[in-house]
Tab-separated table of C-alpha atoms and ligand atoms in Angstrom:
chain	number	residue	atom	x	y	z
A	7	MET	CA	26.196	-32.608	-48.140
A	8	ASP	CA	26.579	-33.574	-51.585
A	9	LEU	CA	24.082	-33.212	-54.031
A	10	ASP	CA	24.099	-33.661	-57.558
A	11	ALA	CA	22.001	-30.863	-58.919
A	12	ALA	CA	24.056	-31.160	-62.567
A	13	GLY	CA	22.460	-34.618	-62.929
A	14	ALA	CA	19.159	-33.471	-61.326
A	15	ALA	CA	18.773	-31.004	-63.588
A	16	ARG	CA	19.722	-32.971	-66.357
A	17	ARG	CA	17.202	-35.059	-65.229
A	18	MET	CA	14.229	-32.791	-64.730
A	19	MET	CA	14.800	-30.969	-68.345
A	20	ALA	CA	14.251	-34.471	-69.730
A	21	ARG	CA	10.803	-35.031	-67.906
A	22	LEU	CA	9.811	-31.752	-68.842
A	23	ASP	CA	9.943	-33.758	-72.393
A	24	GLU	CA	8.725	-36.721	-71.679
A	25	PHE	CA	5.777	-34.794	-69.472
A	26	ALA	CA	4.541	-32.769	-72.617
A	27	ALA	CA	3.370	-35.867	-74.149
A	28	PHE	CA	0.605	-35.742	-71.803
A	29	THR	CA	-1.862	-33.861	-73.889
A	30	ASP	CA	-5.569	-34.087	-74.991
A	31	VAL	CA	-4.843	-32.733	-78.516
A	32	PRO	CA	-1.989	-35.272	-80.352
A	33	GLY	CA	0.454	-33.014	-81.772
A	34	GLN	CA	0.354	-30.514	-79.340
A	35	LEU	CA	0.780	-29.672	-75.632
A	36	THR	CA	-2.917	-29.076	-74.803
A	37	ARG	CA	-3.691	-30.451	-70.915
A	38	ILE	CA	-6.782	-29.323	-69.492
A	39	TYR	CA	-8.111	-29.199	-66.012
A	40	LEU	CA	-9.403	-33.341	-65.100
A	41	THR	CA	-9.233	-34.501	-68.799
A	42	PRO	CA	-7.999	-38.122	-69.029
A	43	SER	CA	-4.734	-36.509	-70.269
A	44	TYR	CA	-4.288	-34.716	-67.069
A	45	ARG	CA	-5.488	-37.780	-65.089
A	46	ALA	CA	-2.260	-39.589	-66.908
A	47	ALA	CA	-0.239	-36.471	-66.071
A	48	CYS	CA	-1.136	-36.652	-62.458
A	49	GLU	CA	-0.297	-40.336	-62.291
A	50	GLN	CA	3.127	-39.920	-63.694
A	51	PHE	CA	3.857	-37.108	-61.906
A	52	ALA	CA	2.853	-38.953	-58.901
A	53	ARG	CA	5.089	-41.999	-59.615
A	54	TRP	CA	8.168	-39.308	-60.089
A	55	ALA	CA	7.474	-38.563	-56.536
A	56	GLU	CA	7.634	-41.320	-54.896
A	57	GLY	CA	10.855	-42.512	-57.049
A	58	ALA	CA	12.283	-39.436	-55.468
A	59	GLY	CA	11.664	-40.874	-52.024
A	60	MET	CA	8.310	-39.300	-51.262
A	61	SER	CA	4.574	-40.101	-50.232
A	62	ALA	CA	2.455	-38.948	-53.085
A	63	ARG	CA	-1.177	-38.711	-53.709
A	64	ILE	CA	-3.751	-37.049	-55.817
A	65	ASP	CA	-5.895	-34.758	-53.501
A	66	ALA	CA	-9.717	-33.994	-53.575
A	67	VAL	CA	-9.417	-31.229	-56.157
A	68	GLY	CA	-6.840	-33.150	-58.348
A	69	ASN	CA	-3.763	-31.561	-56.837
A	70	VAL	CA	-0.686	-33.859	-56.765
A	71	ARG	CA	0.641	-33.417	-53.304
A	72	ALA	CA	3.908	-35.324	-52.106
A	73	ARG	CA	5.632	-35.179	-49.118
A	74	TYR	CA	9.425	-35.651	-48.341
A	75	GLU	CA	9.443	-35.994	-44.082
A	76	GLY	CA	12.042	-33.888	-42.017
A	77	LYS	CA	14.083	-35.399	-39.446
A	78	SER	CA	11.079	-35.666	-37.419
A	79	GLU	CA	7.697	-36.647	-38.457
A	80	TYR	CA	5.264	-33.892	-38.809
A	81	ALA	CA	7.445	-31.240	-38.970
A	82	PRO	CA	6.088	-27.931	-40.870
A	83	ALA	CA	6.448	-28.489	-44.354
A	84	LEU	CA	7.900	-25.464	-46.995
A	85	MET	CA	5.908	-26.155	-49.840
A	86	ILE	CA	7.047	-25.785	-52.960
A	87	GLY	CA	5.540	-25.978	-56.464
A	88	SER	CA	3.362	-24.799	-59.509
A	89	HIS	CA	0.531	-26.084	-62.035
A	90	ILE	CA	0.305	-28.762	-64.155
A	91	ASP	CA	-2.772	-28.176	-66.233
A	92	THR	CA	-1.900	-26.023	-69.683
A	93	VAL	CA	-3.789	-23.823	-71.692
A	94	ARG	CA	-4.667	-24.794	-75.440
A	95	ASP	CA	-1.139	-25.480	-77.448
A	96	ALA	CA	0.659	-24.767	-74.722
A	97	GLY	CA	4.468	-24.540	-73.991
A	98	ARG	CA	5.965	-27.362	-72.030
A	99	TYR	CA	7.856	-25.172	-69.356
A	100	ASP	CA	4.661	-22.696	-68.104
A	101	GLY	CA	3.751	-24.561	-64.863
A	102	ASN	CA	5.412	-27.785	-65.777
A	103	LEU	CA	8.994	-26.187	-64.933
A	104	GLY	CA	7.775	-25.224	-61.250
A	105	ALA	CA	6.371	-28.376	-60.621
A	106	LEU	CA	9.328	-30.692	-62.047
A	107	ALA	CA	11.574	-28.574	-59.973
A	108	ALA	CA	10.390	-28.940	-56.888
A	109	LEU	CA	10.347	-32.408	-57.382
A	110	ALA	CA	13.933	-32.434	-58.366
A	111	VAL	CA	14.937	-30.378	-55.172
A	112	VAL	CA	13.437	-33.440	-53.329
A	113	GLU	CA	15.200	-35.913	-55.273
A	114	GLN	CA	18.595	-34.499	-54.692
A	115	LEU	CA	17.844	-34.654	-50.903
A	116	HIS	CA	16.712	-38.218	-51.409
A	117	HIS	CA	19.841	-39.742	-53.212
A	118	ALA	CA	22.215	-37.896	-50.887
A	119	GLY	CA	20.067	-39.361	-47.894
A	120	VAL	CA	19.414	-35.780	-46.679
A	121	ARG	CA	16.820	-34.720	-44.275
A	122	LEU	CA	16.459	-31.283	-42.965
A	123	ASP	CA	14.486	-29.884	-39.935
A	124	HIS	CA	11.191	-29.302	-41.928
A	125	ALA	CA	9.401	-31.262	-44.439
A	126	ILE	CA	9.406	-30.602	-48.017
A	127	GLU	CA	5.792	-30.778	-49.882
A	128	VAL	CA	5.979	-30.865	-53.367
A	129	VAL	CA	2.459	-29.899	-55.047
A	130	ALA	CA	1.163	-29.743	-58.767
A	131	PHE	CA	-1.911	-27.662	-58.670
A	132	GLY	CA	-4.796	-28.481	-61.250
A	133	ASP	CA	-6.831	-25.492	-63.076
A	134	GLU	CA	-4.539	-22.712	-62.551
A	135	GLU	CA	-4.905	-21.713	-66.266
A	136	GLY	CA	-8.629	-21.627	-65.815
A	137	VAL	CA	-9.447	-23.001	-69.460
A	138	ARG	CA	-12.260	-24.873	-68.816
A	139	PHE	CA	-14.401	-23.529	-66.435
A	140	SER	CA	-15.105	-20.142	-65.214
A	141	THR	CA	-12.957	-20.164	-62.681
A	142	ALA	CA	-8.793	-20.220	-62.270
A	143	MET	CA	-6.589	-21.258	-59.422
A	144	THR	CA	-9.104	-23.790	-58.365
A	145	GLY	CA	-6.115	-26.369	-56.946
A	146	SER	CA	-4.437	-23.573	-55.125
A	147	ARG	CA	-7.625	-21.843	-53.831
A	148	ALA	CA	-8.644	-25.266	-52.235
A	149	LEU	CA	-5.312	-25.670	-50.627
A	150	ALA	CA	-5.563	-22.097	-49.491
A	151	GLY	CA	-8.756	-22.350	-48.203
A	152	VAL	CA	-10.726	-20.074	-50.120
A	153	LEU	CA	-12.221	-22.257	-52.626
A	154	SER	CA	-16.163	-21.519	-52.854
A	155	ALA	CA	-18.814	-24.344	-52.912
A	156	SER	CA	-20.621	-22.101	-55.485
A	157	ALA	CA	-17.452	-22.668	-57.625
A	158	MET	CA	-18.582	-26.199	-58.413
A	159	GLU	CA	-21.461	-25.232	-59.942
A	160	SER	CA	-19.311	-23.257	-62.871
A	161	ARG	CA	-19.961	-25.108	-66.538
A	162	ASP	CA	-17.539	-25.891	-69.068
A	163	ARG	CA	-18.575	-25.322	-73.014
A	164	ASP	CA	-20.156	-28.995	-72.982
A	165	GLY	CA	-22.452	-27.444	-69.687
A	166	VAL	CA	-20.632	-30.180	-67.292
A	167	THR	CA	-20.328	-28.555	-63.833
A	168	LEU	CA	-16.501	-28.410	-62.451
A	169	GLY	CA	-18.322	-30.752	-59.407
A	170	ALA	CA	-19.616	-33.357	-62.008
A	171	ALA	CA	-16.362	-33.415	-63.401
A	172	LEU	CA	-14.405	-33.687	-60.256
A	173	LYS	CA	-16.208	-36.608	-59.107
A	174	ALA	CA	-16.011	-38.572	-62.637
A	175	PHE	CA	-12.073	-37.752	-61.965
A	176	GLY	CA	-12.430	-39.378	-58.934
A	177	GLY	CA	-12.021	-36.653	-56.674
A	178	ASP	CA	-14.324	-35.394	-53.386
A	179	VAL	CA	-16.888	-32.203	-54.170
A	180	GLU	CA	-16.982	-31.672	-50.331
A	181	ARG	CA	-13.715	-32.033	-49.312
A	182	ALA	CA	-12.474	-29.919	-52.734
A	183	TYR	CA	-13.919	-26.853	-50.717
A	184	THR	CA	-12.882	-27.732	-46.930
A	185	SER	CA	-9.445	-28.998	-47.475
A	186	ARG	CA	-7.688	-26.123	-46.433
A	187	ALA	CA	-3.726	-27.295	-45.917
A	188	ARG	CA	-2.071	-27.245	-42.504
A	189	ASP	CA	1.103	-26.798	-40.908
A	190	VAL	CA	2.662	-24.857	-44.434
A	191	ALA	CA	5.272	-23.020	-43.069
A	192	ALA	CA	5.699	-21.193	-46.430
A	193	PHE	CA	4.801	-21.711	-49.917
A	194	VAL	CA	7.392	-20.954	-52.954
A	195	GLU	CA	7.057	-21.264	-56.675
A	196	LEU	CA	9.475	-21.063	-59.753
A	197	HIS	CA	8.007	-19.978	-62.754
A	198	ILE	CA	9.229	-18.608	-66.040
A	199	GLU	CA	9.067	-15.072	-66.377
A	200	GLN	CA	6.426	-14.762	-69.475
A	201	GLY	CA	8.171	-11.703	-70.224
A	202	PRO	CA	11.321	-10.131	-71.816
A	203	VAL	CA	12.691	-8.431	-68.802
A	204	LEU	CA	15.575	-10.833	-67.533
A	205	GLU	CA	16.323	-11.812	-71.329
A	206	ALA	CA	16.630	-7.799	-71.923
A	207	LYS	CA	18.849	-7.305	-68.485
A	208	ASP	CA	21.283	-10.650	-69.619
A	209	LEU	CA	19.967	-12.501	-66.262
A	210	ALA	CA	18.949	-15.959	-65.689
A	211	LEU	CA	16.756	-15.409	-62.403
A	212	GLY	CA	14.792	-12.817	-60.916
A	213	VAL	CA	12.928	-12.359	-57.667
A	214	VAL	CA	9.575	-11.263	-57.650
A	215	GLY	CA	8.570	-8.493	-55.446
A	216	ALA	CA	4.859	-8.878	-55.985
A	217	ILE	CA	2.496	-10.148	-58.178
A	218	ASN	CA	0.504	-7.020	-59.891
A	219	GLY	CA	-2.978	-6.573	-58.812
A	220	ALA	CA	-5.186	-5.638	-61.884
A	221	THR	CA	-8.308	-3.509	-62.478
A	222	ARG	CA	-10.337	-3.780	-65.651
A	223	MET	CA	-12.857	-1.658	-67.156
A	224	LEU	CA	-14.932	-1.254	-70.120
A	225	VAL	CA	-15.109	2.171	-71.269
A	226	THR	CA	-18.050	3.671	-73.460
A	227	VAL	CA	-17.772	6.491	-75.596
A	228	THR	CA	-21.020	8.368	-77.417
A	229	GLY	CA	-21.063	11.199	-79.892
A	230	LEU	CA	-23.272	11.617	-82.360
A	231	ALA	CA	-23.266	9.429	-85.880
A	232	GLY	CA	-23.532	10.981	-89.176
A	233	HIS	CA	-23.318	11.318	-92.696
A	234	ALA	CA	-19.193	11.622	-93.250
A	235	GLY	CA	-19.387	13.528	-96.395
A	236	CYS	CA	-22.046	16.071	-94.817
A	237	VAL	CA	-21.290	16.929	-91.685
A	238	PRO	CA	-18.494	19.566	-91.514
A	239	MET	CA	-14.934	18.584	-88.963
A	240	ASP	CA	-15.892	20.964	-86.629
A	241	LEU	CA	-19.401	20.207	-86.025
A	242	ARG	CA	-18.490	16.546	-85.427
A	243	ARG	CA	-19.042	14.437	-82.191
A	244	ASP	CA	-16.604	11.721	-83.079
A	245	ALA	CA	-16.862	8.658	-80.703
A	246	VAL	CA	-13.793	6.970	-82.302
A	247	ALA	CA	-11.589	10.138	-82.120
A	248	ALA	CA	-12.728	10.753	-79.002
A	249	ALA	CA	-11.888	7.028	-77.848
A	250	ALA	CA	-8.328	7.460	-79.811
A	251	GLU	CA	-7.170	10.575	-77.795
A	252	MET	CA	-8.548	8.756	-74.316
A	253	ILE	CA	-6.456	5.799	-75.625
A	254	LEU	CA	-3.390	7.601	-76.199
A	255	ALA	CA	-3.893	9.105	-72.567
A	256	VAL	CA	-3.958	5.780	-71.135
A	257	GLU	CA	-0.645	5.124	-72.751
A	258	ALA	CA	0.780	8.375	-71.376
A	259	ARG	CA	-0.334	7.617	-67.800
A	260	GLY	CA	1.424	3.844	-68.312
A	261	LEU	CA	4.287	5.362	-69.372
A	262	LYS	CA	4.781	7.782	-66.544
A	263	GLU	CA	5.615	5.052	-63.826
A	264	PRO	CA	7.890	2.210	-63.701
A	265	ASP	CA	6.336	-0.971	-63.122
A	266	LEU	CA	2.986	0.432	-64.214
A	267	VAL	CA	1.331	-1.270	-67.199
A	268	ALA	CA	-2.193	0.150	-69.202
A	269	THR	CA	-3.473	-1.591	-71.994
A	270	VAL	CA	-6.513	-0.894	-74.422
A	271	GLY	CA	-6.998	-4.363	-75.896
A	272	ARG	CA	-9.957	-4.115	-77.467
A	273	LEU	CA	-11.936	-1.852	-79.436
A	274	GLU	CA	-15.545	-1.804	-81.358
A	275	VAL	CA	-17.046	1.177	-83.051
A	276	GLU	CA	-20.494	1.532	-84.060
A	277	PRO	CA	-22.293	1.675	-86.838
A	278	GLY	CA	-18.703	0.508	-88.239
A	279	ALA	CA	-19.370	1.832	-91.745
A	280	VAL	CA	-16.887	3.650	-94.279
A	281	ASN	CA	-19.259	6.377	-94.638
A	282	VAL	CA	-20.345	6.534	-91.133
A	283	ILE	CA	-19.126	9.193	-88.531
A	284	PRO	CA	-18.926	6.635	-85.359
A	285	GLY	CA	-21.419	7.135	-82.921
A	286	LEU	CA	-20.006	4.958	-80.382
A	287	ALA	CA	-16.956	3.750	-79.365
A	288	ARG	CA	-16.250	0.785	-76.751
A	289	PHE	CA	-12.903	-0.219	-75.487
A	290	SER	CA	-11.458	-2.316	-72.528
A	291	LEU	CA	-8.807	-0.773	-70.370
A	292	ASP	CA	-6.449	-3.194	-68.268
A	293	VAL	CA	-4.439	-1.484	-65.674
A	294	ARG	CA	-1.933	-3.823	-63.174
A	295	SER	CA	0.572	-2.467	-60.677
A	296	PRO	CA	2.647	-4.317	-57.768
A	297	ARG	CA	1.033	-2.006	-55.693
A	298	ASP	CA	-2.872	-1.240	-55.188
A	299	GLU	CA	-2.504	2.319	-54.286
A	300	TRP	CA	-0.409	2.991	-57.172
A	301	ARG	CA	-2.776	1.286	-59.566
A	302	ARG	CA	-5.682	2.807	-58.213
A	303	ARG	CA	-4.221	6.260	-58.789
A	304	ALA	CA	-3.537	5.591	-62.579
A	305	VAL	CA	-6.839	4.552	-63.222
A	306	SER	CA	-8.224	7.714	-61.251
A	307	ASP	CA	-5.880	9.971	-63.362
A	308	ILE	CA	-6.646	8.095	-66.786
A	309	HIS	CA	-10.824	8.486	-65.654
A	310	ALA	CA	-9.705	12.212	-65.214
A	311	ALA	CA	-7.885	12.371	-68.183
A	312	CYS	CA	-10.716	10.725	-70.421
A	313	THR	CA	-13.430	12.886	-68.680
A	314	ALA	CA	-11.756	16.152	-70.015
A	315	VAL	CA	-10.799	14.848	-73.554
A	316	ALA	CA	-14.917	14.124	-73.311
A	317	ALA	CA	-15.917	17.049	-72.163
A	318	ARG	CA	-13.558	19.332	-74.853
A	319	ARG	CA	-14.901	17.033	-77.582
A	320	HIS	CA	-18.898	17.070	-76.436
A	321	VAL	CA	-19.282	13.287	-76.164
A	322	ASP	CA	-20.185	11.019	-72.875
A	323	SER	CA	-17.871	8.734	-71.421
A	324	VAL	CA	-19.001	5.717	-69.039
A	325	PHE	CA	-16.529	3.558	-66.751
A	326	LEU	CA	-17.797	-0.032	-65.918
A	327	PRO	CA	-15.764	-1.637	-63.605
A	328	VAL	CA	-15.705	-5.753	-64.630
A	329	HIS	CA	-12.895	-6.990	-62.356
A	330	GLU	CA	-10.721	-6.108	-59.878
A	331	ALA	CA	-7.816	-8.306	-58.108
A	332	PRO	CA	-5.581	-6.626	-55.637
A	333	ALA	CA	-1.745	-7.010	-55.545
A	334	TYR	CA	-0.008	-9.805	-53.498
A	335	VAL	CA	3.462	-7.999	-51.987
A	336	CYS	CA	5.475	-11.086	-51.735
A	337	ASP	CA	6.799	-11.920	-48.257
A	338	ALA	CA	9.825	-9.983	-46.995
A	339	GLY	CA	11.564	-13.370	-45.624
A	340	VAL	CA	10.785	-15.173	-48.681
A	341	VAL	CA	12.272	-12.344	-50.852
A	342	ALA	CA	15.335	-12.349	-48.397
A	343	GLY	CA	15.870	-15.884	-48.626
A	344	PHE	CA	15.702	-16.036	-52.859
A	345	ASP	CA	18.079	-13.081	-52.952
A	346	ARG	CA	20.646	-14.882	-50.329
A	347	ALA	CA	20.328	-17.890	-52.791
A	348	LEU	CA	20.864	-15.906	-55.730
A	349	VAL	CA	23.867	-14.248	-54.256
A	350	SER	CA	25.571	-17.395	-53.544
A	351	LEU	CA	25.337	-18.555	-56.697
A	352	GLY	CA	27.042	-15.452	-57.555
A	353	LEU	CA	24.057	-13.752	-59.379
A	354	PRO	CA	22.444	-10.313	-58.460
A	355	ALA	CA	19.560	-9.939	-56.626
A	356	PHE	CA	17.473	-8.310	-59.147
A	357	HIS	CA	13.851	-7.900	-58.422
A	358	LEU	CA	10.843	-7.509	-60.582
A	359	PRO	CA	6.991	-7.797	-60.384
A	360	SER	CA	5.124	-10.365	-62.278
A	361	GLY	CA	2.467	-9.099	-64.635
A	362	ALA	CA	0.545	-12.536	-64.822
A	363	GLY	CA	-1.461	-13.932	-61.638
A	364	HIS	CA	0.542	-17.295	-60.294
A	365	ASP	CA	-1.121	-19.671	-57.439
A	366	THR	CA	1.460	-18.147	-55.454
A	367	MET	CA	-0.764	-15.010	-54.913
A	368	VAL	CA	-3.622	-17.407	-53.230
A	369	MET	CA	-1.136	-19.292	-51.459
A	370	GLY	CA	0.035	-15.885	-49.819
A	371	GLY	CA	-3.540	-16.229	-48.163
A	372	LEU	CA	-2.470	-19.172	-46.456
A	373	ALA	CA	1.410	-18.544	-45.902
A	374	PRO	CA	4.329	-16.606	-46.253
A	375	SER	CA	4.619	-16.957	-50.180
A	376	GLY	CA	7.002	-16.048	-53.087
A	377	MET	CA	8.137	-17.070	-56.219
A	378	LEU	CA	11.500	-17.039	-58.702
A	379	PHE	CA	11.460	-16.111	-62.063
A	380	VAL	CA	13.319	-17.586	-64.737
A	381	ARG	CA	14.127	-16.421	-68.183
A	382	CYS	CA	12.288	-17.697	-71.206
A	383	LYS	CA	13.277	-16.800	-74.769
A	384	GLY	CA	12.019	-13.552	-76.172
A	385	GLY	CA	9.548	-13.311	-73.201
A	386	ILE	CA	6.789	-15.721	-74.924
A	387	SER	CA	4.597	-18.162	-73.207
A	388	HIS	CA	1.445	-19.723	-73.804
A	389	ASN	CA	2.857	-20.664	-77.125
A	390	PRO	CA	4.464	-23.965	-78.349
A	391	ALA	CA	7.571	-21.990	-78.605
A	392	GLU	CA	7.978	-21.459	-75.298
A	393	SER	CA	11.838	-22.236	-74.052
A	394	ILE	CA	14.063	-22.267	-71.917
A	395	THR	CA	18.245	-23.535	-71.584
A	396	ARG	CA	19.647	-26.081	-70.338
A	397	GLU	CA	21.685	-23.812	-67.995
A	398	ASP	CA	19.023	-21.679	-66.921
A	399	GLY	CA	17.257	-24.980	-65.751
A	400	GLU	CA	20.277	-25.854	-64.137
A	401	ILE	CA	20.512	-22.391	-62.194
A	402	ALA	CA	17.463	-22.170	-61.265
A	403	LEU	CA	17.109	-25.961	-59.384
A	404	ARG	CA	20.630	-25.035	-57.904
A	405	ALA	CA	18.770	-21.823	-56.432
A	406	LEU	CA	15.792	-23.453	-55.186
A	407	THR	CA	17.463	-25.620	-53.718
A	408	ARG	CA	19.887	-23.367	-52.149
A	409	PHE	CA	16.677	-21.475	-50.493
A	410	ALA	CA	14.936	-24.747	-49.932
A	411	LEU	CA	18.436	-25.948	-47.530
A	412	ASP	CA	18.442	-22.522	-45.760
A	413	PHE	CA	14.820	-22.474	-44.877
A	414	ARG	CA	13.731	-22.548	-41.284
A	415	ALA	CA	10.159	-23.098	-40.291
B	18	ZN	ZN1	1.947	-20.607	-65.440
């Protein structure tokens, strides 16, 4: 079978540039779910898919779904895709690369007149980023059959509900949360890494072993406010000094274990005056790990360390859980398939976890799922400076294509 991967990769990279013109805000790439520019992008994607030999449609929730039949009709499908909504002032590769790479896989088969034993369904998801409503991954949730009716009541900053926006878009609210995809044999997603690991290892590609689960908490430390000039050091109950020691304990615990990350990203001080000993400090805690039990153990260690600091410094500390998402361990068969694809291209089968959430973790509830990461410059994403090289784009497409060819439903 003679596939023109180089030609398909060239067109894919050109389409990524062209696709970046579909924006709500001229001069930048901001393509928010269900806006007119999002609609135009869906229509363009569907046209490209039709041109690549697929039948394409925009579904009830605003995903583009395109199907390339296998040798026999109604064969189970390998679903490949990613999202085409973006954050505000985004880069052009986050999401879009995976959607357009999926299209380029099929384009090669179509040009060569090749049909596989399985169908390939290309999907371009909407609302992965969750910029507009207090929802995220709405498109993949709908396909996985886990979108709740109550999500439709979620409002954007203008007070428009998701349901109303979907209706105006031409979607179907009722079918949005009753449209679980059928006959999906597996789901795979190509995505930029959004981190610096592959670049540091001098590798173009990495196989995602797991998408990290996350625990977020709000920690409140209460001491006693007092006059900065009058209260001697040994009689103070300084909430910020205690919080500082706790934050260093968070960092130390994060450093102790590979693949575990622990971050304090926000710190508030009260009363927040230069001449007052802080009576209260509040900080966020974000802990992520590829395994739920490792994450829970880390959170419990951090809790114990902070409680010890609080006791020694005579302050109170309260931990309030605000968010918990389980890890998704990528399907072993999918991971092995990506390993073989990389090895066949002469690349090492390097594994890494994903620190960010992706549609794949939702699709994992529907079918065996997995991800392939491609190196991005400086690990930068959610930023117009986001970039990948043409060479990495081509090697990523070759790996994804190899996976699709060797896949057995
Ligand atoms: Zn993304």
